[in-house]
Amino acid sequence: MPALTPDTIRTLTETLADLTDYLRENPDPAEALALVEPLLDEYTGLPVQFADTLRALARAVQENPDAPRTAQVDLLITELRTAAWELADQHTLHYVLDDLRDLYGRSPTSEQGCCWCR
């Protein structure tokens, strides 16, 4: 895995900002859907990935031997984990994605349906 840097993460957020700007220009809905589909994937989409990122950050802080062991740090760790759960709840956006696919006549890449519908 290549080394991550703050610049690589900034590039990611800039790409998301570019996508948002593009979507504000009212592109063809089918094209917009194609661009957004990877972001809403139920397994690898942004809600799931960002939730995992927040959990990993909480774990890194908690397990760091140099981190202070205070109520404030415990609260910060709890807040990160709470935010992660809230983000993970957004996995239901993949249902919206399924409905948009139906609306624009596209079938999902997997004909099996989501993990709860099998």
PDB file of C-alpha atoms in Angstrom, residues 32-107:
ATOM      1  CA  ALA A  32     -24.901  11.467 -12.248  1.00  0.00           C
ATOM      2  CA  LEU A  33     -26.035   8.100 -10.904  1.00  0.00           C
ATOM      3  CA  ALA A  34     -23.055   6.362 -12.516  1.00  0.00           C
ATOM      4  CA  LEU A  35     -20.703   8.805 -10.805  1.00  0.00           C
ATOM      5  CA  VAL A  36     -22.354   8.486  -7.397  1.00  0.00           C
ATOM      6  CA  GLU A  37     -22.899   4.709  -7.394  1.00  0.00           C
ATOM      7  CA  PRO A  38     -19.459   3.851  -5.963  1.00  0.00           C
ATOM      8  CA  LEU A  39     -20.014   6.305  -3.119  1.00  0.00           C
ATOM      9  CA  LEU A  40     -23.224   4.581  -2.029  1.00  0.00           C
ATOM     10  CA  ASP A  41     -22.145   0.963  -2.360  1.00  0.00           C
ATOM     11  CA  GLU A  42     -23.409  -0.953   0.659  1.00  0.00           C
ATOM     12  CA  TYR A  43     -20.046  -2.580   1.347  1.00  0.00           C
ATOM     13  CA  THR A  44     -17.418  -0.098   0.167  1.00  0.00           C
ATOM     14  CA  GLY A  45     -19.286   3.213  -0.071  1.00  0.00           C
ATOM     15  CA  LEU A  46     -18.466   6.359   1.832  1.00  0.00           C
ATOM     16  CA  PRO A  47     -20.743   5.808   4.837  1.00  0.00           C
ATOM     17  CA  VAL A  48     -19.174   2.420   5.569  1.00  0.00           C
ATOM     18  CA  GLN A  49     -15.606   3.496   4.812  1.00  0.00           C
ATOM     19  CA  PHE A  50     -15.802   6.705   6.827  1.00  0.00           C
ATOM     20  CA  ALA A  51     -17.378   4.874   9.764  1.00  0.00           C
ATOM     21  CA  ASP A  52     -14.515   2.364   9.663  1.00  0.00           C
ATOM     22  CA  THR A  53     -12.024   5.236   9.472  1.00  0.00           C
ATOM     23  CA  LEU A  54     -13.485   6.880  12.583  1.00  0.00           C
ATOM     24  CA  ARG A  55     -13.425   3.578  14.484  1.00  0.00           C
ATOM     25  CA  ALA A  56      -9.797   3.042  13.492  1.00  0.00           C
ATOM     26  CA  LEU A  57      -8.917   6.564  14.639  1.00  0.00           C
ATOM     27  CA  ALA A  58     -10.642   5.954  17.971  1.00  0.00           C
ATOM     28  CA  ARG A  59      -8.713   2.695  18.372  1.00  0.00           C
ATOM     29  CA  ALA A  60      -5.402   4.379  17.465  1.00  0.00           C
ATOM     30  CA  VAL A  61      -5.944   7.059  20.109  1.00  0.00           C
ATOM     31  CA  GLN A  62      -7.132   4.586  22.731  1.00  0.00           C
ATOM     32  CA  GLU A  63      -4.276   2.133  22.190  1.00  0.00           C
ATOM     33  CA  ASN A  64      -1.519   4.731  21.947  1.00  0.00           C
ATOM     34  CA  PRO A  65       0.641   4.383  25.063  1.00  0.00           C
ATOM     35  CA  ASP A  66       1.406   8.118  25.008  1.00  0.00           C
ATOM     36  CA  ALA A  67      -2.243   9.193  24.928  1.00  0.00           C
ATOM     37  CA  PRO A  68      -3.374  10.734  28.196  1.00  0.00           C
ATOM     38  CA  ARG A  69      -5.805   8.623  30.167  1.00  0.00           C
ATOM     39  CA  THR A  70      -8.356  11.283  31.032  1.00  0.00           C
ATOM     40  CA  ALA A  71     -12.123  11.626  30.997  1.00  0.00           C
ATOM     41  CA  GLN A  72     -11.766  14.112  28.133  1.00  0.00           C
ATOM     42  CA  VAL A  73      -9.875  11.606  25.964  1.00  0.00           C
ATOM     43  CA  ASP A  74     -12.410   8.899  26.834  1.00  0.00           C
ATOM     44  CA  LEU A  75     -15.193  11.271  25.777  1.00  0.00           C
ATOM     45  CA  LEU A  76     -13.449  12.021  22.480  1.00  0.00           C
ATOM     46  CA  ILE A  77     -13.079   8.308  21.776  1.00  0.00           C
ATOM     47  CA  THR A  78     -16.749   7.763  22.597  1.00  0.00           C
ATOM     48  CA  GLU A  79     -17.759  10.622  20.305  1.00  0.00           C
ATOM     49  CA  LEU A  80     -15.721   9.158  17.444  1.00  0.00           C
ATOM     50  CA  ARG A  81     -17.370   5.773  17.916  1.00  0.00           C
ATOM     51  CA  THR A  82     -20.842   7.336  18.148  1.00  0.00           C
ATOM     52  CA  ALA A  83     -20.227   9.256  14.936  1.00  0.00           C
ATOM     53  CA  ALA A  84     -19.057   6.016  13.316  1.00  0.00           C
ATOM     54  CA  TRP A  85     -22.312   4.263  14.255  1.00  0.00           C
ATOM     55  CA  GLU A  86     -24.333   7.181  12.906  1.00  0.00           C
ATOM     56  CA  LEU A  87     -22.422   7.098   9.635  1.00  0.00           C
ATOM     57  CA  ALA A  88     -22.756   3.336   9.353  1.00  0.00           C
ATOM     58  CA  ASP A  89     -26.532   3.774   9.670  1.00  0.00           C
ATOM     59  CA  GLN A  90     -26.357   5.653   6.382  1.00  0.00           C
ATOM     60  CA  HIS A  91     -25.670   2.329   4.651  1.00  0.00           C
ATOM     61  CA  THR A  92     -29.404   2.390   3.936  1.00  0.00           C
ATOM     62  CA  LEU A  93     -28.583   4.828   1.148  1.00  0.00           C
ATOM     63  CA  HIS A  94     -27.893   1.780  -0.994  1.00  0.00           C
ATOM     64  CA  TYR A  95     -31.671   1.273  -1.070  1.00  0.00           C
ATOM     65  CA  VAL A  96     -31.961   4.724  -2.634  1.00  0.00           C
ATOM     66  CA  LEU A  97     -29.339   3.632  -5.129  1.00  0.00           C
ATOM     67  CA  ASP A  98     -31.427   0.563  -6.013  1.00  0.00           C
ATOM     68  CA  ASP A  99     -34.493   2.759  -6.541  1.00  0.00           C
ATOM     69  CA  LEU A 100     -32.522   5.154  -8.735  1.00  0.00           C
ATOM     70  CA  ARG A 101     -31.251   2.237 -10.801  1.00  0.00           C
ATOM     71  CA  ASP A 102     -34.842   1.103 -11.283  1.00  0.00           C
ATOM     72  CA  LEU A 103     -35.893   4.614 -12.242  1.00  0.00           C
ATOM     73  CA  TYR A 104     -33.223   4.903 -14.908  1.00  0.00           C
ATOM     74  CA  GLY A 105     -33.496   1.332 -16.197  1.00  0.00           C
ATOM     75  CA  ARG A 106     -30.157   0.140 -14.923  1.00  0.00           C
ATOM     76  CA  SER A 107     -29.760  -3.124 -13.122  1.00  0.00           C
TER      77      SER A 107
END
